Structures are given as structure tokens and as C-alpha cells.
Amino acid sequence: MAGAKEIRTKIASIKSTQKITRAMEMVAAAKMRKAQDRMQASRPYAEKISQVIGHVALANPEYHHVFMTPRSEVKRIGYVIVSSDRGLCGGLNSNLFRSLVKEIKDLQAEGKELVYCTVGSKSLGFFRRVGGKVLAQVSHLGDAPHIEDLVGTIKVMLDAYTQGEVDEIRLAYNTFVNTMTQQPTVSQLVPLVPGADAAELKHHWDYIYEPDARVILDNLLTTYIEFISYQAVVENGACEQSARMVAMKSATDNAGELINELQLIYNKARQSAITQEISEIVGGAAAIAN
Amino acid sequence: MAMTLHIDIVSAEGHLYTGQGQMVYAPAVMGEIGIAPRHTPLLTRLKPGDVRVDPGNNQPHQHFYVSGGMIEVQPFKVTILADTGIRAADLDEAAAQEAKRRAEDALANRQADMDMAKAQAELAEAVAQLKIISQLRNIR
């Protein structure tokens, strides 16, 4: 009966782990609902402002904002990477990093320089580990991020673009497809990308700007960049909670299976110990009777 | 068939309206504008006020309150990006009165550290809300 006690302690330890994972699952489920609401509330605005920006990129304005003109030669690319602050959320961050690393390697092979700007402590940790020039970082934005907390970090990148230190800015984050699926996404933030409905707006045209093109465009572009980054953060937040919920659910299920298996082994060990004891007694009694 | 516009109204807090319409009226910074189909492309800022959508077919107008934002006009497409927006019917008159009183108070006894621009903006918003509420009441 030597193994029985060990197995019992092991079962107890797995049970307490299971309790923790179950609690984390429930917390993540509750947070997920809020995070998804937040994401869905701001999604229409983000979609529409991207559409408008897509049109603006196609116009032939009298005033060219720096963000509107693609540079002839792209030497340095800035990445804004949105990740979670905490781990234990399945492959969420590592999937994003894996797809990024692939892209980064290709770009480096082409001789491009890369600089980064990280949102969330996981991406900061990642670039500390693998090396890479991090211009700015922000983390611990909390469950309900505010645009104001983000703006400073994004501005560092935009200033670098305006001063010609980087020639392109891309945004990397996870898009929320549904609770089970999160899609790592990299999109170009600056210079603006013309919209998908380019064909119907091909002719030479421009907006009427009231009161003034410069004011309107500066205003619109700032709002756009801030809002798109904010959307990326809330979207990533919703992804984080759902990924964590799924990861914790499978951890809880695994723990349950493990407990069942161990329980079976424990029962067998106990049974065989009892059988052995009885047969010893019977054997002893038989020897005395003889 | 009469020409129609595709109208989208969204605010940072959610989606407000999507649909076809004959005409849109919006409070642009340079004065109220009315947009019919085939309008030339236009990009301008909005001030606090009432956005009206005429859905055509003698349907009643739809009213929305926006606290400012941008409007983008394409010949057959109007997109309104409101900072905050709400269906006019959901406006709260008591809250608007209260906000107006507060803003007026702040403007009247200006404290040294009071942000004047902010108070003025709040006052403009509250006044715009009250105006829409009284307009709606006249219609009914």
C-alpha cells in the first residue's frame, strides 16, 4: 500500500489546481462579456471612419497631410504591437508573435530596419527577449482602456514618422472572430491605404472642405489613428478574455480527466492491497490449522 | 424611382442608423446643411445639434442628437461620425436642463482654474439638446 498515499496527495493537489482554473474560467467569462460589448460598441465607428479614410486616401486634395503621401523608399518600418498584459490565455500572444516574427524575418532579409512600439507587457517582454528597438511602450491599461492612455505612446511613433525616422507604420493585434477563434492581424496605419471601393471613385475629384482642408484633415486623421489604435486594444482585450476562458476551460477538463485516471489507479492499488492482506490472513490461518 | 442616399450614422459608443433616405440635414460648423442625392463630395465638422433624416415615402423624419463630429458626403453616401450621439427620442430633458444650469453657473462665477472652453462646449451641447426636445414636442 506504498503508492496509495502518494496518489492521494497527487489527487488533492490536482483538485486544488482545478479549483483555481475553474475560478479563472468564470472570471474570464464574466469579463469576456463586458469586453465583447465594449468592442462591439466601438466597432461600427471604427469601420466607418476607416471607410471615410479610404475615400480620403483616394481624393486629390489641395493640402497633402504627411500621413497621406507614401514615401518613395521605405527604409524603416514601425510596428505598433498590441498584446495582453497577462499570460494564461492559450496561444493568443504566441500566435501573434509567431506571425510577426515571420514577417519581420522577411522584411529584414530585404534590408529594412524595424522599430517597435508595444502595448501590453507581454509584447514588451517578447521584444526584450528577442531584441529589437522599442521606441515606446504602455502597459496595464486595465479592462476598460481609455483612448487618452494610449495616445502618448502612439504619438511617439507618429512623431517618428513625421520626422522621417520611419517610413511606414503598421499595427499588429488580434481580431476577434468569435469566442473560439482569434485572428492575428497586421494592418498598415500610415500612410493611408486607399479603400476597397477604389474602382468607383477613380476619376480626379476632391472634397469641399469646410472651413479649411488643413484643419479638417488634421482633425480627421488624428481621430482616425487614435480610434483605430483604441479599437485594436479593445478588440485584443475581448480576444484575451475569450482565449483565457477557453484555455481555462480545457485546463479544468484536463484536470478532471487526470483526477479520474488517478482515482482509478488509486482504487486498484487499494483493492490489490486488501486482496493481498486477506490472502495473507487466509494463508496464515490455513498454516495454523495444518 | 427617386434617387436615394445611403446614410450611416455612428457614434463612438455605437451604431445609430443605417438606411436609405432622400435627404439629410446636419448642423455643420458653417451652418446647417441639407444633403440630397448627387451632392458633391464634402468633408466638414459638425457642432452640437440635430441630425435629421428624411427617409422618403412620406415617412416621418428621424431625429438624432449629435454632440459634434464629422460628416463625409459622397454622391450617394453620407457618413456621420458623431463624437457622441443619441436618438432624439431618448434625450433626457431633465438631465439637459441640469447640464445647462451647471454650465451657466460655471460660466457666471468663473473660478480661476475653471476650464472656460469646456464649460462653453457643455453649454452649447445642453442648449442644442433642449432645442431638439422642444422641436420634437411641437411635432407631436
Coordinates of C-alpha atoms in Angstrom, one line a residue:
Chain A
M1 CA 0.0 0.0 0.0
A2 CA 3.0 2.3 -0.5
G3 CA 1.7 4.1 -3.6
A4 CA -1.7 4.8 -2.2
K5 CA -0.7 7.8 -0.1
E6 CA 1.3 9.3 -2.8
I7 CA -1.6 9.0 -5.2
R8 CA -3.9 10.6 -2.7
T9 CA -1.8 13.6 -2.3
K10 CA -1.4 14.0 -6.0
I11 CA -5.2 13.9 -6.5
A12 CA -5.6 16.5 -3.8
S13 CA -3.1 18.8 -5.5
I14 CA -4.7 18.4 -8.9
K15 CA -8.1 19.1 -7.3
S16 CA -6.9 22.4 -5.9
T17 CA -5.4 23.4 -9.3
Q18 CA -8.7 22.6 -10.8
K19 CA -10.4 24.9 -8.4
I20 CA -8.1 27.7 -9.5
T21 CA -8.6 27.1 -13.2
R22 CA -12.3 26.9 -12.7
A23 CA -12.4 30.2 -10.9
M24 CA -10.2 31.8 -13.6
E25 CA -12.6 30.4 -16.2
M26 CA -15.6 32.0 -14.6
V27 CA -13.8 35.4 -14.0
A28 CA -12.7 35.4 -17.7
A29 CA -16.3 34.5 -18.8
A30 CA -17.7 37.5 -16.9
K31 CA -15.0 39.8 -18.2
M32 CA -15.4 38.5 -21.7
R33 CA -19.0 39.6 -21.9
K34 CA -18.1 43.2 -20.9
A35 CA -15.1 43.2 -23.2
Q36 CA -17.1 42.0 -26.1
D37 CA -19.8 44.6 -25.5
R38 CA -17.1 47.3 -25.4
M39 CA -15.6 46.0 -28.7
Q40 CA -18.9 45.8 -30.4
A41 CA -20.0 49.3 -29.3
S42 CA -17.0 50.9 -31.0
R43 CA -16.7 48.7 -34.0
P44 CA -19.2 50.5 -36.2
Y45 CA -17.4 53.8 -35.7
A46 CA -14.0 52.2 -36.4
E47 CA -15.4 50.6 -39.6
K48 CA -17.0 53.8 -40.8
I49 CA -14.0 56.0 -40.1
S50 CA -11.8 53.5 -42.0
Q51 CA -14.1 53.7 -44.9
V52 CA -14.0 57.5 -44.9
I53 CA -10.3 57.4 -44.6
G54 CA -10.2 55.0 -47.5
H55 CA -12.1 57.7 -49.6
V56 CA -9.8 60.5 -48.4
A57 CA -6.8 58.5 -49.5
L58 CA -8.3 58.4 -53.0
A59 CA -9.1 62.1 -53.2
N60 CA -6.8 64.6 -54.8
P61 CA -6.7 67.2 -52.0
E62 CA -5.2 70.7 -52.3
Y63 CA -3.5 70.1 -49.0
H64 CA -1.4 67.0 -48.5
H65 CA -1.0 65.8 -45.0
V66 CA 2.2 63.9 -44.3
F67 CA 0.2 60.8 -43.5
M68 CA -1.4 60.8 -46.9
T69 CA 1.7 60.6 -49.1
P70 CA 3.5 57.3 -49.4
R71 CA 7.3 57.6 -49.2
S72 CA 9.2 56.6 -52.4
E73 CA 11.6 54.5 -50.4
V74 CA 10.7 52.6 -47.3
K75 CA 13.8 52.0 -45.2
R76 CA 12.4 51.7 -41.7
I77 CA 9.1 50.3 -40.6
G78 CA 7.5 51.0 -37.3
Y79 CA 5.3 48.3 -35.7
V80 CA 2.7 49.0 -33.1
I81 CA 2.1 45.7 -31.3
V82 CA -0.9 45.2 -29.1
S83 CA -0.7 42.2 -26.7
S84 CA -2.2 41.2 -23.4
D85 CA -0.8 42.2 -20.1
R86 CA -1.1 38.7 -18.6
G87 CA -0.5 35.2 -19.7
L88 CA -2.6 32.1 -19.2
C89 CA -4.6 32.9 -22.3
G90 CA -3.7 30.0 -24.5
G91 CA -1.7 30.7 -27.7
L92 CA -3.1 34.2 -28.1
N93 CA 0.1 36.2 -27.8
S94 CA 2.4 33.5 -29.1
N95 CA 0.3 33.1 -32.3
L96 CA 0.6 36.9 -32.9
F97 CA 4.3 36.9 -32.2
R98 CA 4.8 33.9 -34.5
S99 CA 3.1 35.5 -37.4
L100 CA 5.0 38.7 -36.7
V101 CA 8.4 37.0 -36.5
K102 CA 7.8 35.5 -39.9
E103 CA 7.0 38.9 -41.4
I104 CA 9.9 40.6 -39.6
K105 CA 12.4 38.0 -40.9
D106 CA 11.2 38.6 -44.5
L107 CA 11.5 42.3 -44.1
Q108 CA 14.9 42.1 -42.5
A109 CA 16.0 39.9 -45.4
E110 CA 15.0 42.8 -47.7
G111 CA 17.3 45.0 -45.7
K112 CA 14.6 47.0 -43.9
E113 CA 15.1 48.3 -40.4
L114 CA 12.4 47.8 -37.8
V115 CA 11.4 49.7 -34.7
Y116 CA 8.6 48.8 -32.3
C117 CA 6.1 50.3 -30.1
T118 CA 4.4 47.9 -27.7
V119 CA 1.1 48.0 -25.9
G120 CA 0.7 45.4 -23.1
S121 CA 3.5 43.9 -21.1
K122 CA 3.7 40.6 -23.0
S123 CA 4.9 42.2 -26.2
L124 CA 7.4 44.3 -24.3
G125 CA 8.7 41.2 -22.7
F126 CA 8.9 39.4 -26.0
F127 CA 11.0 42.2 -27.7
R128 CA 13.2 42.4 -24.6
R129 CA 13.9 38.7 -25.1
V130 CA 14.4 38.5 -28.8
G131 CA 16.0 42.0 -29.1
G132 CA 14.6 44.9 -31.1
K133 CA 14.4 48.6 -30.8
V134 CA 11.4 49.6 -28.7
L135 CA 10.6 53.3 -29.1
A136 CA 7.7 53.5 -26.6
Q137 CA 5.6 51.2 -24.5
V138 CA 2.5 51.3 -22.5
S139 CA 1.0 48.5 -20.4
H140 CA -1.6 47.8 -17.7
L141 CA -4.3 49.7 -19.5
G142 CA -6.9 47.7 -17.4
D143 CA -10.1 46.1 -18.5
A144 CA -11.6 49.3 -19.8
P145 CA -8.9 51.1 -21.7
H146 CA -9.1 54.8 -22.4
I147 CA -8.0 56.5 -25.6
E148 CA -6.1 59.1 -23.5
D149 CA -3.9 56.4 -22.0
L150 CA -2.9 55.2 -25.5
V151 CA -2.4 58.5 -27.3
G152 CA 1.1 59.3 -25.9
T153 CA 2.6 56.0 -27.0
I154 CA 1.1 56.2 -30.4
K155 CA 2.2 59.8 -30.7
V156 CA 5.9 58.8 -30.3
M157 CA 5.5 56.6 -33.4
L158 CA 3.7 59.2 -35.4
D159 CA 6.3 61.8 -34.5
A160 CA 9.0 59.4 -35.7
Y161 CA 7.1 59.2 -38.9
T162 CA 6.7 62.9 -39.3
Q163 CA 10.4 63.4 -38.7
G164 CA 11.2 60.8 -41.3
E165 CA 12.7 58.3 -38.9
V166 CA 10.2 55.7 -40.0
D167 CA 8.6 55.5 -43.4
E168 CA 5.6 53.3 -42.6
I169 CA 3.6 52.3 -39.5
R170 CA 1.9 49.0 -39.1
L171 CA -0.5 47.9 -36.4
A172 CA -0.4 44.3 -35.2
Y173 CA -3.2 42.9 -32.9
N174 CA -5.6 40.0 -32.7
T175 CA -9.0 40.4 -34.4
F176 CA -12.0 38.9 -32.6
V177 CA -13.8 36.4 -34.9
N178 CA -15.7 34.5 -32.3
T179 CA -15.1 33.2 -28.8
M180 CA -13.2 30.2 -30.1
T181 CA -11.2 32.0 -32.9
Q182 CA -8.9 34.9 -32.8
Q183 CA -7.1 36.0 -35.9
P184 CA -3.6 37.7 -35.7
T185 CA -3.8 40.7 -37.9
V186 CA -1.3 43.2 -39.3
S187 CA -2.6 46.3 -41.0
Q188 CA -1.0 49.4 -42.3
L189 CA -1.8 52.5 -40.3
V190 CA 0.3 55.2 -42.1
P191 CA 0.5 56.1 -44.9
L192 CA -3.2 55.7 -45.5
V193 CA -4.4 52.8 -47.5
P194 CA -6.9 53.5 -50.3
G195 CA -10.3 51.9 -49.7
A196 CA -11.6 48.8 -51.3
D197 CA -14.3 50.7 -53.3
A198 CA -11.4 52.4 -55.3
A199 CA -12.9 51.4 -58.7
E200 CA -16.0 53.6 -58.5
L201 CA -14.1 56.7 -57.3
K202 CA -11.3 56.6 -59.8
H203 CA -11.7 59.9 -61.5
H204 CA -10.0 63.1 -60.4
W205 CA -12.0 64.6 -57.6
D206 CA -11.7 66.3 -54.3
Y207 CA -13.9 67.2 -51.3
I208 CA -15.2 70.6 -50.5
Y209 CA -13.7 71.2 -47.1
E210 CA -15.5 73.5 -44.7
P211 CA -14.0 75.5 -43.1
D212 CA -10.5 74.6 -44.2
A213 CA -8.8 71.5 -45.6
R214 CA -5.9 71.6 -43.2
V215 CA -8.0 71.8 -40.1
I216 CA -10.5 69.2 -41.2
L217 CA -7.9 66.7 -42.4
D218 CA -5.6 67.1 -39.4
N219 CA -8.6 66.6 -37.2
L220 CA -9.9 63.6 -39.1
L221 CA -6.5 61.8 -39.3
T222 CA -5.8 62.3 -35.7
T223 CA -9.2 60.9 -34.7
Y224 CA -8.7 58.0 -37.1
I225 CA -5.4 56.9 -35.8
E226 CA -6.4 57.3 -32.2
F227 CA -9.6 55.5 -32.7
I228 CA -8.2 52.6 -34.8
S229 CA -5.5 52.0 -32.1
Y230 CA -8.1 52.1 -29.4
Q231 CA -10.2 49.6 -31.4
A232 CA -7.2 47.3 -31.7
V233 CA -6.8 47.4 -27.9
V234 CA -10.4 46.7 -27.1
E235 CA -10.5 44.0 -29.7
N236 CA -7.4 42.4 -28.3
G237 CA -9.0 42.7 -24.9
A238 CA -12.0 40.8 -26.0
C239 CA -9.7 38.2 -27.6
E240 CA -7.7 37.9 -24.4
Q241 CA -10.7 37.2 -22.2
S242 CA -12.2 34.7 -24.5
A243 CA -8.9 32.9 -25.2
R244 CA -8.4 32.7 -21.4
M245 CA -11.8 31.4 -20.8
V246 CA -11.3 28.7 -23.4
A247 CA -7.8 27.8 -22.2
M248 CA -9.0 27.6 -18.6
K249 CA -12.0 25.5 -19.5
S250 CA -9.8 23.0 -21.2
A251 CA -7.4 23.1 -18.3
T252 CA -10.3 22.3 -15.9
D253 CA -11.5 19.5 -18.2
N254 CA -8.0 18.1 -18.3
A255 CA -7.6 18.2 -14.6
G256 CA -11.0 16.3 -14.3
E257 CA -9.7 13.6 -16.6
L258 CA -6.4 13.3 -14.7
I259 CA -8.3 13.0 -11.4
N260 CA -10.5 10.2 -12.8
E261 CA -7.4 8.3 -14.1
L262 CA -5.6 8.7 -10.8
Q263 CA -8.7 7.7 -8.9
L264 CA -8.8 4.5 -10.9
I265 CA -5.2 3.7 -10.2
Y266 CA -5.7 4.5 -6.5
N267 CA -8.7 2.2 -6.3
K268 CA -6.8 -0.6 -8.0
A269 CA -3.9 -0.2 -5.6
R270 CA -6.2 -0.2 -2.6
Q271 CA -8.1 -3.2 -3.9
S272 CA -4.9 -5.2 -4.5
A273 CA -3.6 -4.2 -1.1
I274 CA -6.8 -5.6 0.6
T275 CA -6.7 -8.7 -1.5
Q276 CA -3.1 -9.3 -0.5
E277 CA -3.9 -8.8 3.2
I278 CA -6.8 -11.2 3.1
S279 CA -4.8 -13.8 1.3
E280 CA -2.1 -13.4 3.9
I281 CA -4.6 -13.9 6.7
V282 CA -6.2 -16.9 5.0
G283 CA -2.8 -18.3 4.3
G284 CA -1.7 -17.8 7.9
A285 CA -4.9 -19.4 9.2
A286 CA -4.5 -22.4 6.9
A287 CA -0.9 -22.9 8.1
I288 CA -2.1 -22.9 11.8
A289 CA -4.9 -25.3 11.0
N290 CA -2.5 -27.7 9.4
Chain B
M1 CA -37.7 55.6 -58.9
A2 CA -36.5 58.5 -56.9
M3 CA -32.8 58.7 -56.1
T4 CA -31.8 57.9 -52.6
L5 CA -28.8 58.3 -50.4
H6 CA -27.3 55.7 -48.2
I7 CA -27.0 57.1 -44.8
D8 CA -24.8 55.8 -41.9
I9 CA -24.8 57.4 -38.5
V10 CA -22.4 56.0 -36.0
S11 CA -21.0 57.4 -32.7
A12 CA -18.0 56.3 -30.7
E13 CA -20.4 54.4 -28.4
G14 CA -22.4 52.5 -31.0
H15 CA -24.3 52.3 -34.2
L16 CA -27.3 54.7 -34.6
Y17 CA -28.8 54.5 -38.0
T18 CA -28.2 52.8 -41.4
G19 CA -30.6 53.1 -44.2
Q20 CA -31.8 54.8 -47.4
G21 CA -33.1 58.3 -47.3
Q22 CA -34.0 61.2 -49.6
M23 CA -32.4 64.0 -47.6
V24 CA -30.2 64.5 -44.6
Y25 CA -29.9 67.7 -42.6
A26 CA -26.9 68.2 -40.3
P27 CA -25.6 71.0 -38.2
A28 CA -22.2 71.8 -39.8
V29 CA -19.8 74.3 -38.3
M30 CA -20.5 76.8 -41.1
G31 CA -24.3 76.5 -40.7
E32 CA -26.9 73.8 -41.2
I33 CA -26.6 71.8 -44.4
G34 CA -29.1 69.8 -46.3
I35 CA -27.8 67.0 -48.4
A36 CA -29.7 65.5 -51.3
P37 CA -28.5 62.6 -53.6
R38 CA -25.7 63.6 -56.0
H39 CA -24.3 66.1 -53.6
T40 CA -20.7 66.9 -54.4
P41 CA -18.1 65.3 -52.0
L42 CA -17.9 67.2 -48.8
L43 CA -16.0 66.9 -45.6
T44 CA -16.8 69.1 -42.6
R45 CA -17.1 69.2 -38.9
L46 CA -20.4 69.1 -37.0
K47 CA -21.3 71.2 -34.0
P48 CA -23.8 70.0 -31.3
G49 CA -27.2 69.8 -32.7
D50 CA -29.9 67.8 -34.5
V51 CA -29.3 65.5 -37.4
R52 CA -32.5 64.8 -39.4
V53 CA -33.0 62.0 -41.9
D54 CA -35.9 62.2 -44.4
P55 CA -36.5 58.5 -45.3
G56 CA -38.8 59.5 -48.2
N57 CA -42.2 58.0 -49.0
N58 CA -43.8 60.5 -46.6
Q59 CA -42.4 58.7 -43.7
P60 CA -41.8 60.8 -40.6
H61 CA -38.3 62.3 -40.2
Q62 CA -35.8 60.6 -37.9
H63 CA -34.1 62.8 -35.4
F64 CA -30.7 62.3 -33.8
Y65 CA -28.8 64.4 -31.4
V66 CA -25.0 64.6 -32.0
S67 CA -22.5 66.4 -29.7
G68 CA -20.2 67.2 -32.6
G69 CA -18.2 65.1 -35.0
M70 CA -17.5 64.8 -38.8
I71 CA -19.7 64.3 -41.8
E72 CA -18.4 62.8 -45.0
V73 CA -20.6 63.2 -48.1
Q74 CA -20.1 61.1 -51.3
P75 CA -22.7 61.5 -54.2
F76 CA -24.8 58.6 -52.9
K77 CA -23.5 58.0 -49.5
V78 CA -23.4 60.1 -46.3
T79 CA -21.4 59.0 -43.3
I80 CA -21.8 60.8 -40.0
L81 CA -19.1 60.2 -37.4
A82 CA -20.6 61.6 -34.2
D83 CA -18.5 62.0 -31.0
T84 CA -21.5 61.0 -29.0
G85 CA -24.9 60.6 -30.5
I86 CA -28.3 59.5 -29.3
R87 CA -31.7 59.1 -30.9
A88 CA -33.5 62.3 -30.2
A89 CA -36.5 60.5 -28.7
D90 CA -34.1 59.1 -26.0
L91 CA -32.9 62.6 -24.9
D92 CA -33.5 63.3 -21.2
E93 CA -34.9 66.8 -20.8
A94 CA -34.3 67.0 -17.0
A95 CA -30.7 66.0 -17.5
A96 CA -30.2 68.5 -20.2
Q97 CA -31.8 71.3 -18.1
E98 CA -29.5 70.4 -15.3
A99 CA -26.4 70.3 -17.5
K100 CA -27.4 73.7 -18.9
R101 CA -27.8 75.2 -15.4
R102 CA -24.4 73.7 -14.3
A103 CA -22.7 75.1 -17.4
E104 CA -24.2 78.5 -16.9
D105 CA -23.2 78.5 -13.3
A106 CA -19.7 77.7 -14.2
L107 CA -19.6 80.5 -16.7
A108 CA -21.2 83.0 -14.4
N109 CA -18.9 82.6 -11.4
R110 CA -15.7 81.7 -13.2
Q111 CA -13.2 80.2 -10.9
A112 CA -9.5 80.7 -11.7
D113 CA -8.9 77.0 -12.5
M114 CA -12.2 76.6 -14.4
D115 CA -11.9 75.5 -18.0
M116 CA -13.9 78.1 -19.9
A117 CA -13.8 76.4 -23.2
K118 CA -15.0 73.2 -21.7
A119 CA -17.9 74.9 -19.9
Q120 CA -18.9 76.7 -23.1
A121 CA -18.9 73.5 -25.1
E122 CA -21.0 71.9 -22.4
L123 CA -23.5 74.8 -22.5
A124 CA -23.7 74.6 -26.3
E125 CA -24.4 70.8 -26.1
A126 CA -27.1 71.3 -23.5
V127 CA -28.8 74.1 -25.4
A128 CA -28.7 72.0 -28.6
Q129 CA -30.3 69.1 -26.7
L130 CA -33.1 71.3 -25.3
K131 CA -33.8 72.8 -28.7
I132 CA -34.3 69.3 -30.2
I133 CA -36.5 68.3 -27.4
S134 CA -38.8 71.3 -27.8
Q135 CA -38.8 70.8 -31.6
L136 CA -39.9 67.2 -31.2
R137 CA -42.6 68.2 -28.8
N138 CA -44.0 70.7 -31.4
I139 CA -44.2 67.9 -34.0
R140 CA -46.1 65.6 -31.8

